[in-house]
mmCIF file of C-alpha atoms in Angstrom:
data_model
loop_
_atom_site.group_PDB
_atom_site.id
_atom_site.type_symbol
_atom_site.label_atom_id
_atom_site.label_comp_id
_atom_site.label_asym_id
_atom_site.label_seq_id
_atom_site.Cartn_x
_atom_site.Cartn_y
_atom_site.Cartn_z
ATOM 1 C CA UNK A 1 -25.393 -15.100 25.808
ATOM 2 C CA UNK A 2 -23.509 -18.443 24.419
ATOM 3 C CA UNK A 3 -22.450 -16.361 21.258
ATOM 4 C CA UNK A 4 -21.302 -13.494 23.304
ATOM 5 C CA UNK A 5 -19.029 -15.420 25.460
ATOM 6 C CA UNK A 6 -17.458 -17.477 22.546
ATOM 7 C CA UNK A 7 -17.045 -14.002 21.044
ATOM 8 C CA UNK A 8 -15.553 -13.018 23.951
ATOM 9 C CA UNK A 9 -13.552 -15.837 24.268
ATOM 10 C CA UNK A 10 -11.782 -15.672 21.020
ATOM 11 C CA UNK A 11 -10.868 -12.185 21.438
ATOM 12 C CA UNK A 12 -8.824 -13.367 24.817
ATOM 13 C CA UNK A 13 -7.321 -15.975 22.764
ATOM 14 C CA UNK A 14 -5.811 -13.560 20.128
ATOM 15 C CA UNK A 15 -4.666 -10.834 22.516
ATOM 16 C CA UNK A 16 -3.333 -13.426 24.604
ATOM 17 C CA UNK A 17 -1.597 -15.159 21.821
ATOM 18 C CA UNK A 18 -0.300 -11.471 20.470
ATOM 19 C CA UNK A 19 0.856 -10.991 24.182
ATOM 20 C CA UNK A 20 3.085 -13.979 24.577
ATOM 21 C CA UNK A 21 4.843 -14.039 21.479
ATOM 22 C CA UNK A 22 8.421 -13.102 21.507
ATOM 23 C CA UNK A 23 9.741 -14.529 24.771
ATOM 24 C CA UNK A 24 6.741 -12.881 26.597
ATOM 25 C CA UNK A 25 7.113 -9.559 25.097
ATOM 26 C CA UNK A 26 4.063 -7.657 24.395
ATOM 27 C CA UNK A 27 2.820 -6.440 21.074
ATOM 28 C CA UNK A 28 3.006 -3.202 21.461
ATOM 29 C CA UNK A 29 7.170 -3.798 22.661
ATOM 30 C CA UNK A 30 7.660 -5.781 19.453
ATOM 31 C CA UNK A 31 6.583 -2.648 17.877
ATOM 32 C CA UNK A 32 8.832 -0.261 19.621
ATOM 33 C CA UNK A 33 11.638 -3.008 19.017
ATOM 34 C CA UNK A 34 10.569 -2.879 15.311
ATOM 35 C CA UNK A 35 10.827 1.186 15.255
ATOM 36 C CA UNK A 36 13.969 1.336 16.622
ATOM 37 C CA UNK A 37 15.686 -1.321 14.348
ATOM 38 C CA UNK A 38 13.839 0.904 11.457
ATOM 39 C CA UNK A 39 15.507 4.509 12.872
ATOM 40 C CA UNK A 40 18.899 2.405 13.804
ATOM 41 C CA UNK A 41 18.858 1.206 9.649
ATOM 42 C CA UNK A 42 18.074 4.757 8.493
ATOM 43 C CA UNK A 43 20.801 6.717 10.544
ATOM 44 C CA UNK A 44 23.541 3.901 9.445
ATOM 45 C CA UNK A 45 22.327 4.257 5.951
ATOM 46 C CA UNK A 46 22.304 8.445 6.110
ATOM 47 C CA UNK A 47 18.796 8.025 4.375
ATOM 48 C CA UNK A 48 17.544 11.712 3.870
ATOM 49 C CA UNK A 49 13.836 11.176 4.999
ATOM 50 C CA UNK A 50 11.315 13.019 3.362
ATOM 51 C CA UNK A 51 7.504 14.286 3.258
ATOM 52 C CA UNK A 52 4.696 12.888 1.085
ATOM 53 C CA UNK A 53 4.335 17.058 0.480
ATOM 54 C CA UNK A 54 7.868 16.725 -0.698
ATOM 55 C CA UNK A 55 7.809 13.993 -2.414
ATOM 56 C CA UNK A 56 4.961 15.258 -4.735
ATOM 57 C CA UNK A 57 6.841 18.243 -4.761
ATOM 58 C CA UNK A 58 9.574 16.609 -6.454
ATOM 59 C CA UNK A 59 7.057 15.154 -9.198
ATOM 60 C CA UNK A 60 7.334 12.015 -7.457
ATOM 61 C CA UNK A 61 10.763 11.121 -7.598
ATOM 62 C CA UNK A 62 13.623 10.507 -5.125
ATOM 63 C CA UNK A 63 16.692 11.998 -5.452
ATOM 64 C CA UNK A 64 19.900 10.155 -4.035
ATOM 65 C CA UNK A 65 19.441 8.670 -0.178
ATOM 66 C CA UNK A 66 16.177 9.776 0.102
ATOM 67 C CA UNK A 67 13.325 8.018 1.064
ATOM 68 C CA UNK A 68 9.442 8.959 1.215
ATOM 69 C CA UNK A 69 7.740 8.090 4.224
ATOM 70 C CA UNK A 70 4.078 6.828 3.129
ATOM 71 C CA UNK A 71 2.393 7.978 6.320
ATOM 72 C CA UNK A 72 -0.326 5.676 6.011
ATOM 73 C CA UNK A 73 1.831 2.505 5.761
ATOM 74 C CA UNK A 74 4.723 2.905 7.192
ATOM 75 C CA UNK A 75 6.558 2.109 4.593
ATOM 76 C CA UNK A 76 9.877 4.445 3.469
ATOM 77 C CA UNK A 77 10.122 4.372 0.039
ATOM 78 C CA UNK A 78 13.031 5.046 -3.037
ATOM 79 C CA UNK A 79 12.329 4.702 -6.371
ATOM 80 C CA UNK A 80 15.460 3.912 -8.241
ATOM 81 C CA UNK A 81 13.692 4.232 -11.634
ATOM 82 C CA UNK A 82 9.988 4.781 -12.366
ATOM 83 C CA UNK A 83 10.326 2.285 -15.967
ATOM 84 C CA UNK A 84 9.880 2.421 -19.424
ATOM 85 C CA UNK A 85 6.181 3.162 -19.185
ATOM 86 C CA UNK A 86 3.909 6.003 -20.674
ATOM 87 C CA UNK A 87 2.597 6.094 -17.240
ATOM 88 C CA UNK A 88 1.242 4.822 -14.210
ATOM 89 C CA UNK A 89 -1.208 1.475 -14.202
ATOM 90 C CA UNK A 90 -4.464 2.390 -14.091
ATOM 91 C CA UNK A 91 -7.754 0.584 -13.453
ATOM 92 C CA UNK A 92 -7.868 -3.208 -14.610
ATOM 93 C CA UNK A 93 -6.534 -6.380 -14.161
ATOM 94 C CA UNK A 94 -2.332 -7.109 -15.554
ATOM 95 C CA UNK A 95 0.284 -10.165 -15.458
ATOM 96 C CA UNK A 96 3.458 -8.778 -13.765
ATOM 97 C CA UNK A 97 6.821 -10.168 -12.970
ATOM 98 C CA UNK A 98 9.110 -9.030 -9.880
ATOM 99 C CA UNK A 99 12.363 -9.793 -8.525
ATOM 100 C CA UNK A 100 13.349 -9.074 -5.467
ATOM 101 C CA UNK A 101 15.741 -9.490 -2.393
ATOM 102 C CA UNK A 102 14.232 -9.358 1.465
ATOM 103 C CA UNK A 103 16.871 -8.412 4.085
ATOM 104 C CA UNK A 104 16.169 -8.756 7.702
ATOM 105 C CA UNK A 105 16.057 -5.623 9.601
ATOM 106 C CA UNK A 106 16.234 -6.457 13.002
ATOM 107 C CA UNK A 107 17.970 -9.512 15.177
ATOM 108 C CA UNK A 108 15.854 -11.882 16.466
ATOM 109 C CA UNK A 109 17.385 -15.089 18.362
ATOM 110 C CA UNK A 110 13.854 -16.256 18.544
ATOM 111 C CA UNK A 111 13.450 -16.300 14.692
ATOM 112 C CA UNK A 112 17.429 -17.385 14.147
ATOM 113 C CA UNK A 113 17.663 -14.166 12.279
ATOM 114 C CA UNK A 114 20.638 -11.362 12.283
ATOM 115 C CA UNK A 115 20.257 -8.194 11.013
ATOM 116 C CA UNK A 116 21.571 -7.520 7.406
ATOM 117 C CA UNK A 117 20.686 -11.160 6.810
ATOM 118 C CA UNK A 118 19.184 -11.779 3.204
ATOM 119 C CA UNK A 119 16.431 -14.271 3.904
ATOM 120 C CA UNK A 120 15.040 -14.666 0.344
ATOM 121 C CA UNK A 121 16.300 -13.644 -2.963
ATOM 122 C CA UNK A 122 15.631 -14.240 -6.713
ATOM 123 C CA UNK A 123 18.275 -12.126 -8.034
ATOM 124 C CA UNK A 124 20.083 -15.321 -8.495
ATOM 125 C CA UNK A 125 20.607 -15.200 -12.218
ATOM 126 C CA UNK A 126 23.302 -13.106 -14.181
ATOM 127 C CA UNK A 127 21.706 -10.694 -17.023
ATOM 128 C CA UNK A 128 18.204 -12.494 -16.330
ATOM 129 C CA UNK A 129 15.665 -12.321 -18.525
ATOM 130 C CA UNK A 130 12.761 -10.396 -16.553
ATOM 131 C CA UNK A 131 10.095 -12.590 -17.807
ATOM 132 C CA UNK A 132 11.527 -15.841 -16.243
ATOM 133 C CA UNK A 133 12.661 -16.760 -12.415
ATOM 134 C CA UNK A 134 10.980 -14.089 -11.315
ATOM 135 C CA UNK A 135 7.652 -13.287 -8.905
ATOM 136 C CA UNK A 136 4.953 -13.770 -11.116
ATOM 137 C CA UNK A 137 1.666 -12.443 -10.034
ATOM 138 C CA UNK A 138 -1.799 -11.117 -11.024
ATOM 139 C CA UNK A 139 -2.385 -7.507 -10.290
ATOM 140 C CA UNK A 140 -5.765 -5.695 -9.924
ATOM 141 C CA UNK A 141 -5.996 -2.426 -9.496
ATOM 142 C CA UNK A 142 -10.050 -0.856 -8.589
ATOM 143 C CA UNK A 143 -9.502 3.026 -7.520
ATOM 144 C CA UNK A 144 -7.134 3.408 -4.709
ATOM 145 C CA UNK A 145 -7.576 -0.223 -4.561
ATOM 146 C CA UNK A 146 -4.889 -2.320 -4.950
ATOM 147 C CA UNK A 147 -4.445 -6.249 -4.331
ATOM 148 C CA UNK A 148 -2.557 -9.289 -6.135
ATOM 149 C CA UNK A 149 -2.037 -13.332 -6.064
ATOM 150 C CA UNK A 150 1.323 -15.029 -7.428
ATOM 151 C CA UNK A 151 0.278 -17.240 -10.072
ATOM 152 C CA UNK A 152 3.799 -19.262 -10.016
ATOM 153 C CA UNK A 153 5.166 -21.177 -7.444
ATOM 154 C CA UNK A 154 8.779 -21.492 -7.268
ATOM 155 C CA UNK A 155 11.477 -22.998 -4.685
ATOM 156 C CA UNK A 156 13.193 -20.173 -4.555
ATOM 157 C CA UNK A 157 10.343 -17.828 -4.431
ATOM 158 C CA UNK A 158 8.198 -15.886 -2.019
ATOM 159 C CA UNK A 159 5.490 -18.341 -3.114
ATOM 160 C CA UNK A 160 7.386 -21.249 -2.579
ATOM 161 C CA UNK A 161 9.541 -20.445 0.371
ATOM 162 C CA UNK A 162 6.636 -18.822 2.235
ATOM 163 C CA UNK A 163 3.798 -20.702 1.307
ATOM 164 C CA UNK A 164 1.973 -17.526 0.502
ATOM 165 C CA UNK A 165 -0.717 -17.151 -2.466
ATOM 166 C CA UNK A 166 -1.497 -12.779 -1.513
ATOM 167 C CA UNK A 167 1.562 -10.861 -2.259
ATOM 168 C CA UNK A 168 2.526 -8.669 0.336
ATOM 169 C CA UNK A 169 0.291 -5.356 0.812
ATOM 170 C CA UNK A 170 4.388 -3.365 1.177
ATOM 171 C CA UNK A 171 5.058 -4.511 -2.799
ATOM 172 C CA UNK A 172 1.984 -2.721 -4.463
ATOM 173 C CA UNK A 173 2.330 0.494 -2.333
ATOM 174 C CA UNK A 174 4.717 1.573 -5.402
ATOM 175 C CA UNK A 175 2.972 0.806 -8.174
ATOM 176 C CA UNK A 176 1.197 3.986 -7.519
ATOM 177 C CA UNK A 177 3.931 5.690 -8.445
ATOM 178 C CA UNK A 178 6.230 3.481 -11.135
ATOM 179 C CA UNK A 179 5.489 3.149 -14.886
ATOM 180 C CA UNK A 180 6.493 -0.271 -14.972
ATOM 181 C CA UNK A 181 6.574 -2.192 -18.555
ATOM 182 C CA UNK A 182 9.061 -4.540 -20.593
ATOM 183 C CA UNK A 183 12.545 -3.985 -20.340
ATOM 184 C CA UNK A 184 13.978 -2.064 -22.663
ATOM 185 C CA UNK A 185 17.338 -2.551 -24.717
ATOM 186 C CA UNK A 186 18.782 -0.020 -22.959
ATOM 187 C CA UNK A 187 18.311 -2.581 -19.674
ATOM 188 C CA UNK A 188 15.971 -0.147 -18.307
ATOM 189 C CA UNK A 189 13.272 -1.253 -15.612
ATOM 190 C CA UNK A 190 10.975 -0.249 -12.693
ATOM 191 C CA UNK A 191 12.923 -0.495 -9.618
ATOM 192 C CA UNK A 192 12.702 0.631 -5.932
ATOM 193 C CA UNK A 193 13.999 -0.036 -2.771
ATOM 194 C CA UNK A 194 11.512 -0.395 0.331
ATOM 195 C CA UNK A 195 11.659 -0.581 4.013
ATOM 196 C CA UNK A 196 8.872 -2.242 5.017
ATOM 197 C CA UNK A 197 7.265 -2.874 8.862
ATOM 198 C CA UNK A 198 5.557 -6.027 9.830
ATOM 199 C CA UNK A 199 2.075 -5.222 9.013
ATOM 200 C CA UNK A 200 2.738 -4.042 5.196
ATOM 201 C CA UNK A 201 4.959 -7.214 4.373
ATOM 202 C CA UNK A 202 5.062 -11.296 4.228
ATOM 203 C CA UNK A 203 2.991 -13.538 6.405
ATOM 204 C CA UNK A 204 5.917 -14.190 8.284
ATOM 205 C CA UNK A 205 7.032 -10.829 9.386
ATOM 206 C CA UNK A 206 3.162 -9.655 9.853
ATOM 207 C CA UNK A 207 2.573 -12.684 12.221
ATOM 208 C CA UNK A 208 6.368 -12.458 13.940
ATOM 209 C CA UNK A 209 6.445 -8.979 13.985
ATOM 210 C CA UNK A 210 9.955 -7.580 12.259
ATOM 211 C CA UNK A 211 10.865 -5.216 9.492
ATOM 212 C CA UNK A 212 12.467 -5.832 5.971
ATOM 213 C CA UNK A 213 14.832 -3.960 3.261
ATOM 214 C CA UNK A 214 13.585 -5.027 0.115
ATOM 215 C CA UNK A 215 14.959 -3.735 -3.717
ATOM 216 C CA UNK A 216 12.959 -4.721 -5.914
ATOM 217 C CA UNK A 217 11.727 -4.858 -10.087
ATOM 218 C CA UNK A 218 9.009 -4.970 -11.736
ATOM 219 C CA UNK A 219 7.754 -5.485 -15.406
ATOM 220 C CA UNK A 220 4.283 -5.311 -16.951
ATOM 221 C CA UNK A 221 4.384 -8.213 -19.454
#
């Protein structure tokens, strides 16, 4: 009966705490606020939103403006330029480098954020090298499996700045799809751009609940 109620107790704790976030606002109205600041981005944008169906359709590419939406995610994604790779990553362990910048979707006074405001960035060097100042991180990839650590800590970094050692679940989601390796002399590289909801991204939007833009790169080293 004791175990029950602390079970029960906890549970309280966490919807309460979910519940009075946000000025009092509900979790379920940070969502909606989160949607709309999501459709808001996409109309000013004209982003041309298409089916998974489609997408495959296309042989997984995106042609200008559009964006996949990954049903199960959330997450609306363009791919820029699947890399220099043979082909996609398959099962096993790899040491990868991104580089990134994470723009704020939606205003929130409570969070002293604006929409359109970058809030981290480490495409901060001109004609970087990929393999340096960048995200680096273990990936390992089991199945439909999926999951990486940074392995680098960096001021400027999602690592450093965030304080996070899991890299966000909204980074990998493309690495289905990209053939990511070194850069090649023709400057050639694995990039997308992302728009990612609370639960797919940092520890900071999952537990504040808001949106990001994100472009980022990535190379295989």
């Amino acid at each position: 009966m004791k175990k029950n109620y602390l079970l029960w107790a906890v549970t309280a704790l966490i919807m309460l705490a979910l519940q009075s976030c946000n000025n009092g606002k509900t979790y379920a109205e940070m969502k909606e606020e989160e949607a709309d600041a999501i459709n808001k981005y996409i109309l000013e944008n004209d982003i041309k939103v298409i089916s998974e169906a489609d997408f495959a359709a296309q042989d997984s590419v995106t042609f200008e403006n559009q964006y996949v939406l990954l049903e199960e995610s959330g997450v609306y994604m363009h791919i820029d330029n699947r890399g220099p790779g043979k082909e996609v990553l398959k099962d096993g362990t790899y040491d990868m480098v991104a580089r990134f910048v994470e723009i704020a979707l939606q205003t929130r006074s409570d969070l002293g954020i604006t929409a359109g405001d970058t809030l981290l960035a480490n495409f901060h060097v001109s004609n970087p090298s990929y393999t340096i100042k960048g995200e680096d991180f273990k990936l390992t990839i089991s199945g439909e499996s999926y999951s990486a650590s940074f392995t680098r800590s960096d001021s400027y970094s999602m690592y450093g700045m965030y304080g996070t050692v899991a890299v966000p679940s909204g980074w990998l989601i493309p690495l289905r799809y990209l053939k990511p390796g070194k850069t090649t002399d023709s400057g050639e590289i694995a990039r997308v751009k992302l728009i990612v909801p609370h639960s797919e991204g940092t520890s900071s939007a999952t537990q504040s609940v808001y949106p990001c833009f994100y472009e980022l790169t990535y190379v295989k080293l």
